[in-house]
Amino acid sequence: MGGSPIFYLWRRIVEGCWRVRTEEIIEQAVEGLGFELVDFETSPKGRLLRVFIDGPNGISVDDCANVSNHLTRLFAVENVDYDRLEVSSPGLDRPLKKLGDFQRFAGHEAHVRVRVAIDGQRNFAGLLGGLSEGKVLLTTDKGMIALDFEQIDKARLVPKF
């Protein structure tokens, strides 16, 4: 048996609003503590909140604990419903989410996946070249390509050891 289509649409709207509101609360709190919100994930039912933060000098375990304690108190005040909160660094394969990330990490190697294939290809690997006219520059083995930021589905740094 299924529910009505209106119920499912309404549920998606409510979940989307909850996510946007929660992300705004987290971003404001994290930035107020002197860190950058890199990414924010939830489990399918929103019971797990996973927050990735970065700082000018990297992230320590104490930084994660301080942010976690602050968010826990803030969520109680803001009535954010969750079961488990995880706060961590973005890792060596840091996701690139904001336009500024592509400029900040120019000269680093990255994997980029676009939404719509370019010449039959959706996945690219290469050296980030920053931004030009609002496009992300990537030098691949086939040469320089300019990608529309809006068309980037996922992008991550490639760790070097």
PDB file of C-alpha atoms in Angstrom:
ATOM      1  CA  MET A   1       0.000   0.000   0.000  1.00  0.00           C
ATOM      2  CA  GLY A   2       1.292   3.438  -0.763  1.00  0.00           C
ATOM      3  CA  GLY A   3       0.646   6.846   0.616  1.00  0.00           C
ATOM      4  CA  SER A   4      -0.702   9.714  -1.350  1.00  0.00           C
ATOM      5  CA  PRO A   5       1.642  11.517  -3.745  1.00  0.00           C
ATOM      6  CA  ILE A   6       0.890  14.775  -1.915  1.00  0.00           C
ATOM      7  CA  PHE A   7       2.118  13.244   1.370  1.00  0.00           C
ATOM      8  CA  TYR A   8       5.424  12.219  -0.213  1.00  0.00           C
ATOM      9  CA  LEU A   9       5.864  15.629  -1.838  1.00  0.00           C
ATOM     10  CA  TRP A  10       5.100  17.369   1.451  1.00  0.00           C
ATOM     11  CA  ARG A  11       7.557  15.107   3.299  1.00  0.00           C
ATOM     12  CA  ARG A  12      10.318  15.958   0.792  1.00  0.00           C
ATOM     13  CA  ILE A  13       9.621  19.686   1.205  1.00  0.00           C
ATOM     14  CA  VAL A  14       9.719  19.422   5.008  1.00  0.00           C
ATOM     15  CA  GLU A  15      12.940  17.364   4.918  1.00  0.00           C
ATOM     16  CA  GLY A  16      14.528  19.861   2.524  1.00  0.00           C
ATOM     17  CA  CYS A  17      13.602  22.804   4.771  1.00  0.00           C
ATOM     18  CA  TRP A  18      14.933  20.952   7.836  1.00  0.00           C
ATOM     19  CA  ARG A  19      18.215  20.297   6.057  1.00  0.00           C
ATOM     20  CA  VAL A  20      18.658  23.907   4.913  1.00  0.00           C
ATOM     21  CA  ARG A  21      17.801  25.268   8.381  1.00  0.00           C
ATOM     22  CA  THR A  22      20.125  22.796  10.110  1.00  0.00           C
ATOM     23  CA  GLU A  23      22.973  23.533   7.711  1.00  0.00           C
ATOM     24  CA  GLU A  24      22.566  27.275   8.316  1.00  0.00           C
ATOM     25  CA  ILE A  25      22.674  26.730  12.097  1.00  0.00           C
ATOM     26  CA  ILE A  26      25.786  24.566  11.810  1.00  0.00           C
ATOM     27  CA  GLU A  27      27.591  26.911   9.411  1.00  0.00           C
ATOM     28  CA  GLN A  28      26.975  29.966  11.572  1.00  0.00           C
ATOM     29  CA  ALA A  29      28.116  28.162  14.742  1.00  0.00           C
ATOM     30  CA  VAL A  30      31.215  26.619  13.163  1.00  0.00           C
ATOM     31  CA  GLU A  31      32.297  29.932  11.606  1.00  0.00           C
ATOM     32  CA  GLY A  32      31.686  31.668  14.943  1.00  0.00           C
ATOM     33  CA  LEU A  33      34.193  29.273  16.501  1.00  0.00           C
ATOM     34  CA  GLY A  34      36.781  30.162  13.841  1.00  0.00           C
ATOM     35  CA  PHE A  35      36.402  27.134  11.595  1.00  0.00           C
ATOM     36  CA  GLU A  36      35.064  26.488   8.098  1.00  0.00           C
ATOM     37  CA  LEU A  37      32.125  24.172   7.429  1.00  0.00           C
ATOM     38  CA  VAL A  38      33.400  21.937   4.622  1.00  0.00           C
ATOM     39  CA  ASP A  39      30.485  19.546   4.364  1.00  0.00           C
ATOM     40  CA  PHE A  40      27.405  18.342   6.206  1.00  0.00           C
ATOM     41  CA  GLU A  41      25.757  14.943   5.796  1.00  0.00           C
ATOM     42  CA  THR A  42      22.721  13.252   7.266  1.00  0.00           C
ATOM     43  CA  SER A  43      21.614   9.667   7.287  1.00  0.00           C
ATOM     44  CA  PRO A  44      18.516   8.854   5.203  1.00  0.00           C
ATOM     45  CA  LYS A  45      16.186   9.461   8.148  1.00  0.00           C
ATOM     46  CA  GLY A  46      18.201  12.384   9.513  1.00  0.00           C
ATOM     47  CA  ARG A  47      19.162  10.550  12.674  1.00  0.00           C
ATOM     48  CA  LEU A  48      22.937  10.881  12.134  1.00  0.00           C
ATOM     49  CA  LEU A  49      24.487  14.302  11.596  1.00  0.00           C
ATOM     50  CA  ARG A  50      28.020  14.246  10.225  1.00  0.00           C
ATOM     51  CA  VAL A  51      29.886  17.586  10.152  1.00  0.00           C
ATOM     52  CA  PHE A  52      33.248  18.122   8.441  1.00  0.00           C
ATOM     53  CA  ILE A  53      35.233  21.168   9.537  1.00  0.00           C
ATOM     54  CA  ASP A  54      38.546  22.730   8.576  1.00  0.00           C
ATOM     55  CA  GLY A  55      40.696  25.459  10.026  1.00  0.00           C
ATOM     56  CA  PRO A  56      43.620  27.626   8.989  1.00  0.00           C
ATOM     57  CA  ASN A  57      46.045  25.248  10.729  1.00  0.00           C
ATOM     58  CA  GLY A  58      44.143  22.024  10.172  1.00  0.00           C
ATOM     59  CA  ILE A  59      41.926  20.290  12.712  1.00  0.00           C
ATOM     60  CA  SER A  60      42.818  18.543  15.951  1.00  0.00           C
ATOM     61  CA  VAL A  61      40.812  16.076  18.016  1.00  0.00           C
ATOM     62  CA  ASP A  62      40.276  18.843  20.577  1.00  0.00           C
ATOM     63  CA  ASP A  63      38.855  21.108  17.851  1.00  0.00           C
ATOM     64  CA  CYS A  64      36.358  18.398  16.898  1.00  0.00           C
ATOM     65  CA  ALA A  65      35.392  17.865  20.547  1.00  0.00           C
ATOM     66  CA  ASN A  66      34.894  21.605  21.127  1.00  0.00           C
ATOM     67  CA  VAL A  67      32.723  21.983  18.020  1.00  0.00           C
ATOM     68  CA  SER A  68      30.753  18.846  18.930  1.00  0.00           C
ATOM     69  CA  ASN A  69      30.067  20.115  22.462  1.00  0.00           C
ATOM     70  CA  HIS A  70      29.025  23.521  21.145  1.00  0.00           C
ATOM     71  CA  LEU A  71      26.706  22.040  18.497  1.00  0.00           C
ATOM     72  CA  THR A  72      25.142  19.658  21.026  1.00  0.00           C
ATOM     73  CA  ARG A  73      24.160  22.591  23.275  1.00  0.00           C
ATOM     74  CA  LEU A  74      23.036  24.673  20.275  1.00  0.00           C
ATOM     75  CA  PHE A  75      20.882  21.860  18.858  1.00  0.00           C
ATOM     76  CA  ALA A  76      19.092  21.551  22.209  1.00  0.00           C
ATOM     77  CA  VAL A  77      18.210  25.259  22.092  1.00  0.00           C
ATOM     78  CA  GLU A  78      17.261  25.199  18.386  1.00  0.00           C
ATOM     79  CA  ASN A  79      15.242  21.943  18.695  1.00  0.00           C
ATOM     80  CA  VAL A  80      17.296  20.096  16.076  1.00  0.00           C
ATOM     81  CA  ASP A  81      16.276  16.453  16.375  1.00  0.00           C
ATOM     82  CA  TYR A  82      19.033  13.851  15.881  1.00  0.00           C
ATOM     83  CA  ASP A  83      20.394  10.704  17.538  1.00  0.00           C
ATOM     84  CA  ARG A  84      24.127  10.941  16.863  1.00  0.00           C
ATOM     85  CA  LEU A  85      26.528  13.748  15.977  1.00  0.00           C
ATOM     86  CA  GLU A  86      29.954  13.223  14.415  1.00  0.00           C
ATOM     87  CA  VAL A  87      32.428  16.069  13.883  1.00  0.00           C
ATOM     88  CA  SER A  88      35.669  15.461  11.993  1.00  0.00           C
ATOM     89  CA  SER A  89      38.192  16.878   9.588  1.00  0.00           C
ATOM     90  CA  PRO A  90      37.448  16.536   5.877  1.00  0.00           C
ATOM     91  CA  GLY A  91      40.424  14.202   5.434  1.00  0.00           C
ATOM     92  CA  LEU A  92      43.168  14.193   2.842  1.00  0.00           C
ATOM     93  CA  ASP A  93      40.663  13.626   0.033  1.00  0.00           C
ATOM     94  CA  ARG A  94      38.798  16.782   1.014  1.00  0.00           C
ATOM     95  CA  PRO A  95      35.625  17.464  -0.954  1.00  0.00           C
ATOM     96  CA  LEU A  96      35.537  20.679  -2.966  1.00  0.00           C
ATOM     97  CA  LYS A  97      32.074  22.149  -2.467  1.00  0.00           C
ATOM     98  CA  LYS A  98      32.332  25.905  -2.878  1.00  0.00           C
ATOM     99  CA  LEU A  99      33.580  27.920  -5.836  1.00  0.00           C
ATOM    100  CA  GLY A 100      36.299  29.375  -3.609  1.00  0.00           C
ATOM    101  CA  ASP A 101      37.617  25.866  -2.858  1.00  0.00           C
ATOM    102  CA  PHE A 102      38.732  25.509  -6.478  1.00  0.00           C
ATOM    103  CA  GLN A 103      40.720  28.744  -6.253  1.00  0.00           C
ATOM    104  CA  ARG A 104      42.113  27.948  -2.793  1.00  0.00           C
ATOM    105  CA  PHE A 105      43.411  24.551  -3.882  1.00  0.00           C
ATOM    106  CA  ALA A 106      44.792  25.628  -7.271  1.00  0.00           C
ATOM    107  CA  GLY A 107      47.900  23.555  -7.997  1.00  0.00           C
ATOM    108  CA  HIS A 108      46.517  20.478  -6.230  1.00  0.00           C
ATOM    109  CA  GLU A 109      45.420  17.313  -7.988  1.00  0.00           C
ATOM    110  CA  ALA A 110      41.686  16.568  -7.990  1.00  0.00           C
ATOM    111  CA  HIS A 111      39.029  14.193  -9.291  1.00  0.00           C
ATOM    112  CA  VAL A 112      35.972  15.949 -10.690  1.00  0.00           C
ATOM    113  CA  ARG A 113      32.669  14.440 -11.862  1.00  0.00           C
ATOM    114  CA  VAL A 114      30.275  16.546 -13.914  1.00  0.00           C
ATOM    115  CA  ARG A 115      26.501  16.106 -14.195  1.00  0.00           C
ATOM    116  CA  VAL A 116      26.399  16.065 -18.005  1.00  0.00           C
ATOM    117  CA  ALA A 117      29.081  14.315 -20.053  1.00  0.00           C
ATOM    118  CA  ILE A 118      31.587  16.431 -21.975  1.00  0.00           C
ATOM    119  CA  ASP A 119      32.654  14.642 -25.155  1.00  0.00           C
ATOM    120  CA  GLY A 120      31.297  11.418 -23.657  1.00  0.00           C
ATOM    121  CA  GLN A 121      33.219  11.808 -20.390  1.00  0.00           C
ATOM    122  CA  ARG A 122      31.873  12.617 -16.912  1.00  0.00           C
ATOM    123  CA  ASN A 123      34.942  11.922 -14.750  1.00  0.00           C
ATOM    124  CA  PHE A 124      38.110  13.977 -14.951  1.00  0.00           C
ATOM    125  CA  ALA A 125      41.400  13.938 -13.054  1.00  0.00           C
ATOM    126  CA  GLY A 126      44.016  16.619 -13.184  1.00  0.00           C
ATOM    127  CA  LEU A 127      45.634  19.654 -11.655  1.00  0.00           C
ATOM    128  CA  LEU A 128      43.353  22.457 -10.488  1.00  0.00           C
ATOM    129  CA  GLY A 129      44.133  25.718 -12.240  1.00  0.00           C
ATOM    130  CA  GLY A 130      41.881  28.010 -10.213  1.00  0.00           C
ATOM    131  CA  LEU A 131      39.065  29.990 -11.781  1.00  0.00           C
ATOM    132  CA  SER A 132      38.633  31.941 -14.977  1.00  0.00           C
ATOM    133  CA  GLU A 133      35.433  33.834 -15.778  1.00  0.00           C
ATOM    134  CA  GLY A 134      33.533  31.782 -13.195  1.00  0.00           C
ATOM    135  CA  LYS A 135      34.689  28.450 -14.635  1.00  0.00           C
ATOM    136  CA  VAL A 136      36.837  25.866 -12.884  1.00  0.00           C
ATOM    137  CA  LEU A 137      40.084  25.205 -14.732  1.00  0.00           C
ATOM    138  CA  LEU A 138      41.500  21.680 -14.732  1.00  0.00           C
ATOM    139  CA  THR A 139      44.635  20.540 -16.537  1.00  0.00           C
ATOM    140  CA  THR A 140      44.215  16.903 -17.566  1.00  0.00           C
ATOM    141  CA  ASP A 141      46.416  14.614 -19.655  1.00  0.00           C
ATOM    142  CA  LYS A 142      44.395  15.851 -22.667  1.00  0.00           C
ATOM    143  CA  GLY A 143      44.991  19.547 -21.896  1.00  0.00           C
ATOM    144  CA  MET A 144      43.201  22.363 -20.083  1.00  0.00           C
ATOM    145  CA  ILE A 145      39.423  22.238 -19.704  1.00  0.00           C
ATOM    146  CA  ALA A 146      37.061  24.826 -18.241  1.00  0.00           C
ATOM    147  CA  LEU A 147      34.136  23.380 -16.293  1.00  0.00           C
ATOM    148  CA  ASP A 148      30.959  25.227 -15.332  1.00  0.00           C
ATOM    149  CA  PHE A 149      30.774  25.196 -11.533  1.00  0.00           C
ATOM    150  CA  GLU A 150      27.019  24.506 -11.677  1.00  0.00           C
ATOM    151  CA  GLN A 151      27.702  21.337 -13.703  1.00  0.00           C
ATOM    152  CA  ILE A 152      30.124  19.847 -11.156  1.00  0.00           C
ATOM    153  CA  ASP A 153      28.469  16.946  -9.363  1.00  0.00           C
ATOM    154  CA  LYS A 154      31.367  15.965  -7.083  1.00  0.00           C
ATOM    155  CA  ALA A 155      34.964  17.006  -6.668  1.00  0.00           C
ATOM    156  CA  ARG A 156      37.684  15.808  -4.288  1.00  0.00           C
ATOM    157  CA  LEU A 157      41.354  16.427  -3.757  1.00  0.00           C
ATOM    158  CA  VAL A 158      43.677  13.523  -4.524  1.00  0.00           C
ATOM    159  CA  PRO A 159      45.929  12.819  -1.514  1.00  0.00           C
ATOM    160  CA  LYS A 160      49.679  12.761  -2.130  1.00  0.00           C
ATOM    161  CA  PHE A 161      51.930  10.639   0.060  1.00  0.00           C
TER     162      PHE A 161
END
